[in-house]
Amino acid sequence: MRTDSTTVGSFYEFFAGGGLARIGLGPAWNCLFANDIDPRKVSQYKAVFGAAEIVEGDVAAIDAAALPRGADLAWASFPCQDLSLAGARGGLSARRSGAFWGFWRAIQRLGAEAPPVIALENVAGLLTSHGGADFSALVTVLSNAGYAVGALAIDAASFLPQSRPRIFIVAVRGAVPASLRAAAPGPFHGRALVEAAESLPLQSKSSWIWWRLPEPPRRNTALTDLLEPDDMVEWRKDSDTARLLSLMAARQRAHIEALRASKGRHIGAAFRRMRSADGAKVQRVEARFDGLAGCLRTPAGGSSRQTLLVVENGKVRSRLLTPRECARLMGLEDDYPLPSSTNAALHLMGDAVAAPAVRWLSEHLLAPLVTSARKTARAA
């Protein structure tokens, strides 16, 4: 374990993916152990950080006795597919999102040596999955293990030009500094989170904390700032763009026409979605021109790929976001090595946590909690 004066603490990174949580935490955090079941993600993790910490395999098969001791934090961005509003919503009992329980068993087996701080990250659908029962189950198991628990709803749009709301559950064992407690919900506690907290069982409510985090400085980048030059990317044929526009609802098409008639360059981000119209399911293209990309997804199919629409001088052009642009939208520098396969790179980014959101959480909550936990341990 590194012990220089710049070290905030040590951590485990479960469901590590391409290591964006580790990047967000930054070099002041010392990674003791990382794990992922996907060999492609493990290969990517090694390409970025080396092979020393990452272990490939099912989290449920991890031998807790083999885990390095002394971790201050356990980070787990567990699979979201069964909790997402876009999925079948099997919840924590389903195969993929249910991997959380394998992680939790590993933590439980550490007993008194379990990290004093735990951070879980997932989609906003966690709050309503199974009528709120899945969120309640997570809070309850943490509470029953002696942790004080709170959650924050943080959108990557606070830091990056991408709309990516996520729920961060943060739990700590030991005293909580008054400076980190809020008397009431604050800027990172939306209505859905407040309602989910209010629905918790009484026993779990007694362990609940409204974490206090400051609002970040106003974001000063827009989607257009992260895009490649026009002559460096592949554009769709005009006929393909016309097909996309034909899938828009009348109101969206009218907006495009208004932009075509106006001056300047207008950039929008669009997805294909299934919508109900006259009692039938129809495919629609929906675009936003507010300077933000839509939430990046894994490329499960053609409709999952995000399209850019560029309206300029009366003409509309379209193309797909590139993997490098997606990496920038996750807060990565251009020296981050992406997989050579486009699909692999897009899957990696669509499945990851936005690094700047982790950085903000670390600076204003995780690092202070670890410092407090260490003081408590020394005083005991």
Coordinates of N, CA, C and O in Angstrom, one line a residue, residues 99-244:
A99 N -25.9 -9.0 -9.7 CA -24.5 -9.2 -9.4 C -24.1 -8.4 -8.2 O -23.1 -8.6 -7.5
F100 N -24.9 -7.4 -7.8 CA -24.7 -6.6 -6.6 C -24.5 -7.5 -5.4 O -23.7 -7.3 -4.5
W101 N -25.3 -8.6 -5.3 CA -25.3 -9.5 -4.1 C -24.0 -10.2 -4.0 O -23.5 -10.5 -2.9
G102 N -23.3 -10.5 -5.1 CA -22.0 -11.1 -5.1 C -21.0 -10.2 -4.5 O -20.1 -10.6 -3.7
F103 N -21.1 -8.9 -4.9 CA -20.2 -7.9 -4.4 C -20.5 -7.8 -2.9 O -19.5 -7.7 -2.1
W104 N -21.7 -7.7 -2.5 CA -22.0 -7.5 -1.1 C -21.6 -8.7 -0.2 O -21.1 -8.5 0.9
R105 N -21.6 -9.9 -0.7 CA -21.2 -11.1 0.1 C -19.6 -11.0 0.3 O -19.1 -11.3 1.4
A106 N -18.9 -10.5 -0.7 CA -17.5 -10.3 -0.6 C -17.2 -9.3 0.5 O -16.3 -9.5 1.3
I107 N -17.9 -8.2 0.5 CA -17.7 -7.2 1.6 C -18.0 -7.8 2.9 O -17.3 -7.5 3.9
Q108 N -19.2 -8.5 3.0 CA -19.6 -9.0 4.3 C -18.5 -10.0 4.9 O -18.3 -10.0 6.1
R109 N -17.9 -10.8 4.0 CA -16.9 -11.8 4.5 C -15.7 -11.1 5.1 O -14.9 -11.7 5.8
L110 N -15.5 -9.8 4.8 CA -14.3 -9.1 5.3 C -14.5 -8.8 6.8 O -13.6 -8.4 7.5
G111 N -15.8 -8.8 7.2 CA -16.1 -8.5 8.6 C -15.7 -7.2 9.1 O -15.9 -6.2 8.4
A112 N -14.9 -7.1 10.2 CA -14.5 -5.9 10.7 C -13.5 -5.2 9.8 O -13.2 -4.0 10.0
E113 N -12.9 -5.9 8.9 CA -11.9 -5.3 7.9 C -12.5 -4.8 6.7 O -11.8 -4.4 5.8
A114 N -13.9 -4.8 6.6 CA -14.6 -4.2 5.4 C -14.3 -2.7 5.4 O -14.1 -2.0 6.4
P115 N -14.2 -2.1 4.2 CA -14.0 -0.7 4.0 C -15.0 0.1 4.8 O -16.2 -0.2 4.8
P116 N -14.6 1.2 5.5 CA -15.6 2.0 6.2 C -16.5 2.8 5.3 O -17.5 3.3 5.8
V117 N -16.1 3.0 4.1 CA -16.9 3.8 3.1 C -17.2 2.9 1.9 O -16.3 2.3 1.4
I118 N -18.5 2.9 1.5 CA -18.9 2.2 0.3 C -19.7 3.2 -0.6 O -20.5 4.0 -0.1
A119 N -19.3 3.1 -1.9 CA -20.0 3.9 -2.9 C -20.6 3.0 -4.0 O -19.8 2.2 -4.6
L120 N -21.9 3.1 -4.2 CA -22.6 2.4 -5.3 C -23.1 3.4 -6.3 O -23.6 4.4 -6.0
E121 N -23.0 3.0 -7.6 CA -23.5 3.9 -8.6 C -24.3 3.1 -9.6 O -24.0 2.0 -10.0
N122 N -25.5 3.7 -10.0 CA -26.4 3.0 -10.9 C -27.3 4.1 -11.5 O -27.3 5.3 -11.2
V123 N -28.2 3.6 -12.4 CA -29.1 4.5 -13.1 C -30.2 5.0 -12.2 O -30.5 4.4 -11.1
A124 N -30.9 6.0 -12.6 CA -31.9 6.6 -11.8 C -33.1 5.7 -11.7 O -33.9 5.8 -10.7
G125 N -33.2 4.7 -12.6 CA -34.3 3.7 -12.5 C -34.2 2.9 -11.2 O -35.2 2.2 -10.8
L126 N -33.1 2.9 -10.6 CA -32.9 2.1 -9.3 C -34.0 2.6 -8.3 O -34.4 1.8 -7.5
L127 N -34.3 3.9 -8.3 CA -35.2 4.4 -7.3 C -36.6 3.9 -7.4 O -37.3 3.8 -6.4
T128 N -37.0 3.5 -8.6 CA -38.4 3.1 -8.8 C -38.5 1.6 -9.2 O -39.6 1.1 -9.3
S129 N -37.4 0.9 -9.4 CA -37.4 -0.5 -9.7 C -38.2 -1.3 -8.7 O -38.0 -1.2 -7.5
H130 N -39.1 -2.1 -9.2 CA -40.0 -2.9 -8.3 C -40.7 -2.0 -7.2 O -40.8 -2.4 -6.0
G131 N -41.2 -0.9 -7.7 CA -41.9 0.0 -6.8 C -41.1 0.6 -5.7 O -41.6 1.0 -4.6
G132 N -39.8 0.7 -5.9 CA -38.9 1.2 -4.9 C -38.3 0.1 -4.0 O -37.4 0.4 -3.1
A133 N -38.7 -1.1 -4.2 CA -38.2 -2.2 -3.3 C -36.7 -2.5 -3.4 O -36.0 -2.8 -2.5
D134 N -36.2 -2.3 -4.7 CA -34.8 -2.6 -4.9 C -33.9 -1.5 -4.2 O -32.9 -1.9 -3.5
F135 N -34.3 -0.3 -4.3 CA -33.6 0.8 -3.6 C -33.6 0.6 -2.1 O -32.6 0.7 -1.4
S136 N -34.8 0.2 -1.6 CA -35.0 0.0 -0.2 C -34.1 -1.2 0.3 O -33.5 -1.2 1.4
A137 N -34.0 -2.2 -0.6 CA -33.2 -3.4 -0.2 C -31.7 -3.0 -0.1 O -31.0 -3.5 0.9
L138 N -31.2 -2.2 -1.0 CA -29.8 -1.8 -0.9 C -29.6 -1.0 0.4 O -28.6 -1.2 1.1
V139 N -30.4 0.0 0.7 CA -30.2 0.8 1.8 C -30.3 0.0 3.1 O -29.6 0.1 4.1
T140 N -31.3 -1.0 3.1 CA -31.5 -1.8 4.3 C -30.3 -2.7 4.6 O -29.9 -2.8 5.8
V141 N -29.7 -3.4 3.6 CA -28.6 -4.2 3.9 C -27.4 -3.4 4.4 O -26.6 -3.9 5.2
L142 N -27.2 -2.2 3.8 CA -26.1 -1.4 4.3 C -26.4 -0.9 5.8 O -25.5 -1.0 6.6
S143 N -27.6 -0.5 6.0 CA -28.0 -0.1 7.3 C -27.8 -1.2 8.4 O -27.3 -1.0 9.5
N144 N -28.3 -2.4 8.0 CA -28.2 -3.6 8.9 C -26.7 -3.9 9.2 O -26.4 -4.6 10.2
A145 N -25.8 -3.6 8.3 CA -24.4 -3.9 8.5 C -23.7 -2.8 9.3 O -22.5 -2.8 9.5
G146 N -24.5 -1.8 9.8 CA -23.9 -0.8 10.6 C -23.4 0.5 9.9 O -22.7 1.3 10.5
Y147 N -23.9 0.6 8.7 CA -23.5 1.8 7.9 C -24.6 2.9 8.0 O -25.8 2.6 7.9
A148 N -24.2 4.1 8.1 CA -25.1 5.3 7.8 C -25.1 5.4 6.3 O -24.1 5.3 5.6
V149 N -26.3 5.7 5.8 CA -26.5 5.7 4.3 C -27.2 6.9 3.8 O -28.1 7.4 4.4
G150 N -26.7 7.4 2.7 CA -27.4 8.5 2.0 C -27.2 8.3 0.5 O -26.4 7.4 0.0
A151 N -27.9 9.1 -0.3 CA -27.7 9.0 -1.8 C -27.8 10.3 -2.4 O -28.4 11.3 -1.8
L152 N -27.3 10.4 -3.6 CA -27.3 11.7 -4.3 C -27.6 11.4 -5.8 O -27.2 10.3 -6.4
A153 N -28.4 12.3 -6.4 CA -28.8 12.2 -7.8 C -27.9 13.2 -8.5 O -28.1 14.4 -8.4
I154 N -26.9 12.7 -9.2 CA -25.9 13.6 -9.9 C -26.0 13.4 -11.4 O -25.9 12.2 -11.9
D155 N -26.2 14.4 -12.1 CA -26.2 14.4 -13.6 C -24.9 14.8 -14.1 O -24.4 15.9 -13.7
A156 N -24.3 14.0 -15.0 CA -23.0 14.4 -15.6 C -23.1 15.7 -16.3 O -22.1 16.4 -16.5
A157 N -24.4 16.2 -16.7 CA -24.5 17.5 -17.3 C -24.0 18.6 -16.5 O -23.8 19.7 -17.0
S158 N -23.9 18.4 -15.2 CA -23.3 19.4 -14.3 C -21.8 19.7 -14.6 O -21.3 20.7 -14.3
F159 N -21.2 18.7 -15.3 CA -19.8 18.8 -15.5 C -19.4 18.7 -17.0 O -18.4 19.2 -17.5
L160 N -20.2 18.0 -17.8 CA -20.0 17.6 -19.2 C -21.2 17.9 -20.0 O -22.3 17.9 -19.5
P161 N -21.0 18.1 -21.3 CA -22.2 18.3 -22.2 C -22.9 17.0 -22.6 O -23.1 16.6 -23.7
Q162 N -23.3 16.2 -21.5 CA -24.0 15.0 -21.7 C -25.0 14.8 -20.6 O -24.7 14.9 -19.4
S163 N -26.3 14.6 -21.0 CA -27.3 14.3 -20.0 C -27.2 12.9 -19.5 O -27.5 11.9 -20.3
R164 N -26.7 12.7 -18.3 CA -26.5 11.3 -17.8 C -26.8 11.3 -16.3 O -25.8 11.3 -15.5
P165 N -28.0 11.3 -15.9 CA -28.3 11.2 -14.5 C -28.0 9.9 -13.9 O -28.4 8.9 -14.5
R166 N -27.4 9.9 -12.7 CA -27.1 8.6 -12.0 C -27.3 8.8 -10.5 O -27.3 9.9 -10.0
I167 N -27.6 7.7 -9.9 CA -27.7 7.6 -8.4 C -26.5 7.1 -7.8 O -25.9 6.1 -8.2
F168 N -26.0 7.8 -6.8 CA -24.8 7.4 -6.1 C -25.2 7.2 -4.6 O -25.6 8.2 -3.9
I169 N -25.1 6.0 -4.2 CA -25.4 5.6 -2.8 C -24.1 5.6 -2.0 O -23.1 4.9 -2.4
V170 N -24.0 6.4 -1.0 CA -22.7 6.5 -0.2 C -23.0 6.1 1.2 O -23.9 6.6 1.9
A171 N -22.3 5.1 1.8 CA -22.5 4.6 3.1 C -21.2 4.7 3.9 O -20.1 4.5 3.3
V172 N -21.3 5.0 5.2 CA -20.1 5.1 6.0 C -20.3 4.4 7.4 O -21.4 4.5 7.9
R173 N -19.3 3.8 7.9 CA -19.4 3.1 9.2 C -18.6 4.0 10.1 O -17.3 4.1 9.9
G174 N -19.2 4.6 11.1 CA -18.5 5.5 12.0 C -19.1 6.8 12.1 O -20.2 7.1 11.5
A175 N -18.5 7.7 12.8 CA -19.1 9.1 13.0 C -19.1 9.8 11.7 O -18.2 9.7 10.8
V176 N -20.1 10.6 11.5 CA -20.2 11.5 10.3 C -20.0 12.9 10.6 O -20.8 13.4 11.5
P177 N -19.1 13.6 10.1 CA -18.9 15.0 10.4 C -20.1 15.8 10.1 O -20.8 15.6 9.1
A178 N -20.4 16.7 11.0 CA -21.6 17.6 10.9 C -21.6 18.4 9.6 O -22.6 18.7 9.0
S179 N -20.4 18.7 9.1 CA -20.2 19.5 7.9 C -20.7 18.7 6.6 O -21.0 19.3 5.6
L180 N -20.8 17.4 6.7 CA -21.2 16.6 5.6 C -22.7 16.2 5.6 O -23.3 15.6 4.7
R181 N -23.4 16.6 6.7 CA -24.8 16.4 6.9 C -25.6 17.6 6.5 O -25.3 18.7 6.9
A182 N -26.7 17.4 5.8 CA -27.7 18.5 5.5 C -28.9 18.2 6.3 O -29.4 17.1 6.5
A183 N -29.6 19.3 6.8 CA -30.8 19.1 7.6 C -32.0 18.7 6.7 O -33.0 18.2 7.2
A184 N -31.9 19.0 5.4 CA -33.0 18.7 4.5 C -32.4 18.4 3.1 O -31.2 18.7 2.9
P185 N -33.1 17.9 2.2 CA -32.6 17.6 0.9 C -32.0 18.9 0.2 O -32.5 20.0 0.4
G186 N -31.0 18.7 -0.6 CA -30.3 19.8 -1.2 C -30.3 19.7 -2.7 O -31.1 19.0 -3.3
P187 N -29.3 20.3 -3.4 CA -29.2 20.4 -4.8 C -29.1 19.0 -5.5 O -29.5 18.9 -6.7
F188 N -28.6 18.0 -4.9 CA -28.4 16.7 -5.5 C -29.4 15.7 -5.0 O -29.2 14.5 -5.0
H189 N -30.5 16.2 -4.5 CA -31.6 15.3 -4.0 C -32.9 15.7 -4.8 O -33.7 16.6 -4.3
G190 N -33.2 15.1 -5.9 CA -34.4 15.4 -6.7 C -35.6 14.7 -6.0 O -35.5 14.0 -5.0
R191 N -36.7 15.0 -6.6 CA -38.0 14.6 -6.1 C -38.1 13.1 -6.0 O -38.6 12.5 -5.0
A192 N -37.6 12.4 -7.0 CA -37.7 10.9 -7.0 C -36.9 10.3 -5.9 O -37.3 9.4 -5.3
L193 N -35.7 10.9 -5.6 CA -34.9 10.4 -4.5 C -35.5 10.7 -3.2 O -35.5 9.9 -2.3
V194 N -36.1 11.9 -3.0 CA -36.8 12.2 -1.8 C -37.9 11.3 -1.5 O -38.1 10.8 -0.4
E195 N -38.7 11.0 -2.6 CA -39.8 10.1 -2.4 C -39.3 8.7 -2.1 O -40.0 8.0 -1.2
A196 N -38.2 8.2 -2.7 CA -37.7 6.9 -2.4 C -37.2 6.8 -0.9 O -37.4 5.8 -0.2
A197 N -36.6 7.9 -0.5 CA -36.1 7.9 0.9 C -37.3 7.9 1.9 O -37.2 7.3 3.0
E198 N -38.3 8.6 1.6 CA -39.5 8.7 2.5 C -40.2 7.4 2.6 O -40.9 7.1 3.5
S199 N -40.0 6.5 1.6 CA -40.7 5.2 1.5 C -39.8 4.1 2.2 O -40.3 2.9 2.2
L200 N -38.7 4.4 2.7 CA -37.8 3.4 3.4 C -38.5 2.9 4.6 O -39.2 3.6 5.3
P201 N -38.2 1.7 5.0 CA -38.6 1.2 6.3 C -38.1 2.0 7.5 O -37.0 2.6 7.3
L202 N -38.8 2.0 8.6 CA -38.4 2.9 9.7 C -37.0 2.6 10.2 O -36.2 3.5 10.5
Q203 N -36.6 1.3 10.2 CA -35.3 1.0 10.7 C -34.2 1.6 9.8 O -33.2 2.1 10.2
S204 N -34.4 1.5 8.4 CA -33.5 2.1 7.5 C -33.5 3.6 7.6 O -32.4 4.3 7.4
K205 N -34.6 4.2 7.8 CA -34.7 5.7 7.9 C -33.8 6.2 9.0 O -33.3 7.3 8.9
S206 N -33.7 5.4 10.1 CA -32.9 5.9 11.2 C -31.4 6.0 10.9 O -30.7 6.7 11.6
S207 N -31.0 5.3 9.8 CA -29.6 5.4 9.4 C -29.4 6.3 8.2 O -28.3 6.5 7.7
W208 N -30.5 7.0 7.7 CA -30.4 7.8 6.5 C -29.8 9.1 6.8 O -30.0 9.8 7.8
I209 N -29.0 9.6 5.8 CA -28.3 10.9 5.9 C -28.6 11.6 4.6 O -28.5 11.0 3.5
W210 N -28.9 12.9 4.7 CA -28.9 13.8 3.5 C -27.5 14.3 3.4 O -27.1 15.2 4.1
W211 N -26.7 13.8 2.4 CA -25.4 14.2 2.3 C -25.3 15.7 1.8 O -26.1 16.1 0.9
R212 N -24.4 16.4 2.3 CA -24.2 17.8 1.9 C -23.1 17.9 0.9 O -21.9 17.7 1.2
L213 N -23.4 18.3 -0.4 CA -22.4 18.6 -1.4 C -22.7 20.0 -2.0 O -23.8 20.3 -2.2
P214 N -21.6 20.7 -2.3 CA -21.8 22.0 -2.9 C -22.2 21.8 -4.4 O -21.8 20.8 -5.0
E215 N -22.9 22.8 -5.0 CA -23.1 22.7 -6.4 C -21.8 23.0 -7.1 O -21.1 23.9 -6.7
P216 N -21.6 22.3 -8.2 CA -20.3 22.6 -9.0 C -20.4 23.9 -9.7 O -21.5 24.5 -9.9
P217 N -19.3 24.5 -10.1 CA -19.3 25.7 -10.9 C -20.1 25.4 -12.2 O -20.2 24.3 -12.7
R218 N -20.6 26.5 -12.8 CA -21.4 26.3 -14.0 C -20.5 25.7 -15.1 O -19.4 26.1 -15.4
R219 N -21.1 24.7 -15.8 CA -20.3 24.1 -16.9 C -20.1 25.1 -18.0 O -21.0 25.9 -18.4
N220 N -18.9 25.1 -18.6 CA -18.5 26.0 -19.6 C -18.2 25.4 -21.0 O -17.6 26.0 -21.8
T221 N -18.7 24.1 -21.2 CA -18.5 23.5 -22.4 C -19.8 23.0 -23.0 O -20.8 22.8 -22.2
A222 N -19.9 23.0 -24.3 CA -21.1 22.5 -25.0 C -20.7 21.3 -25.9 O -19.5 21.1 -26.1
L223 N -21.7 20.6 -26.4 CA -21.4 19.5 -27.2 C -20.5 19.8 -28.4 O -19.6 19.1 -28.7
T224 N -20.7 20.9 -29.0 CA -19.9 21.3 -30.2 C -18.4 21.4 -29.8 O -17.6 21.2 -30.7
D225 N -18.1 21.7 -28.6 CA -16.7 21.9 -28.2 C -15.9 20.6 -28.2 O -14.7 20.6 -28.2
L226 N -16.6 19.5 -28.2 CA -16.0 18.2 -28.0 C -16.0 17.4 -29.3 O -15.5 16.2 -29.4
L227 N -16.5 18.0 -30.4 CA -16.6 17.2 -31.7 C -15.4 17.3 -32.5 O -14.7 18.3 -32.5
E228 N -15.2 16.3 -33.4 CA -14.2 16.3 -34.3 C -14.4 17.3 -35.5 O -15.6 17.6 -35.7
P229 N -13.4 17.8 -36.1 CA -13.6 18.7 -37.3 C -14.5 17.9 -38.4 O -14.4 16.7 -38.5
D230 N -15.3 18.7 -39.1 CA -16.2 18.1 -40.1 C -15.5 17.2 -41.1 O -16.0 16.2 -41.6
D231 N -14.3 17.6 -41.5 CA -13.6 16.9 -42.5 C -12.8 15.6 -42.0 O -12.2 14.9 -42.8
M232 N -13.0 15.4 -40.7 CA -12.3 14.2 -40.1 C -13.3 13.1 -39.8 O -12.9 12.1 -39.2
V233 N -14.6 13.2 -40.1 CA -15.6 12.2 -39.8 C -16.4 11.8 -41.0 O -16.3 12.5 -42.1
E234 N -17.1 10.7 -40.9 CA -17.9 10.2 -42.0 C -19.3 10.6 -41.9 O -20.0 10.4 -40.8
W235 N -19.8 11.3 -42.9 CA -21.2 11.8 -42.9 C -22.1 10.8 -43.6 O -21.7 10.1 -44.5
R236 N -23.4 10.8 -43.2 CA -24.4 9.9 -43.8 C -24.7 10.5 -45.2 O -24.6 11.7 -45.4
K237 N -25.3 9.7 -46.1 CA -25.8 10.1 -47.3 C -27.0 11.0 -47.1 O -27.7 10.9 -46.1
D238 N -27.2 12.0 -48.0 CA -28.4 12.9 -47.9 C -29.7 12.1 -47.8 O -30.6 12.4 -47.0
S239 N -29.8 11.0 -48.5 CA -31.0 10.1 -48.5 C -31.2 9.5 -47.1 O -32.3 9.4 -46.6
D240 N -30.1 9.1 -46.5 CA -30.2 8.6 -45.1 C -30.6 9.6 -44.1 O -31.4 9.4 -43.2
T241 N -30.1 10.8 -44.3 CA -30.5 11.9 -43.4 C -32.0 12.3 -43.6 O -32.7 12.5 -42.6
A242 N -32.4 12.3 -44.8 CA -33.9 12.5 -45.1 C -34.7 11.5 -44.5 O -35.8 11.8 -44.0
R243 N -34.3 10.2 -44.5 CA -35.0 9.1 -43.8 C -35.1 9.4 -42.3 O -36.2 9.2 -41.7
L244 N -34.1 9.8 -41.7 CA -34.1 10.2 -40.3 C -35.1 11.3 -40.0 O -35.9 11.1 -39.1

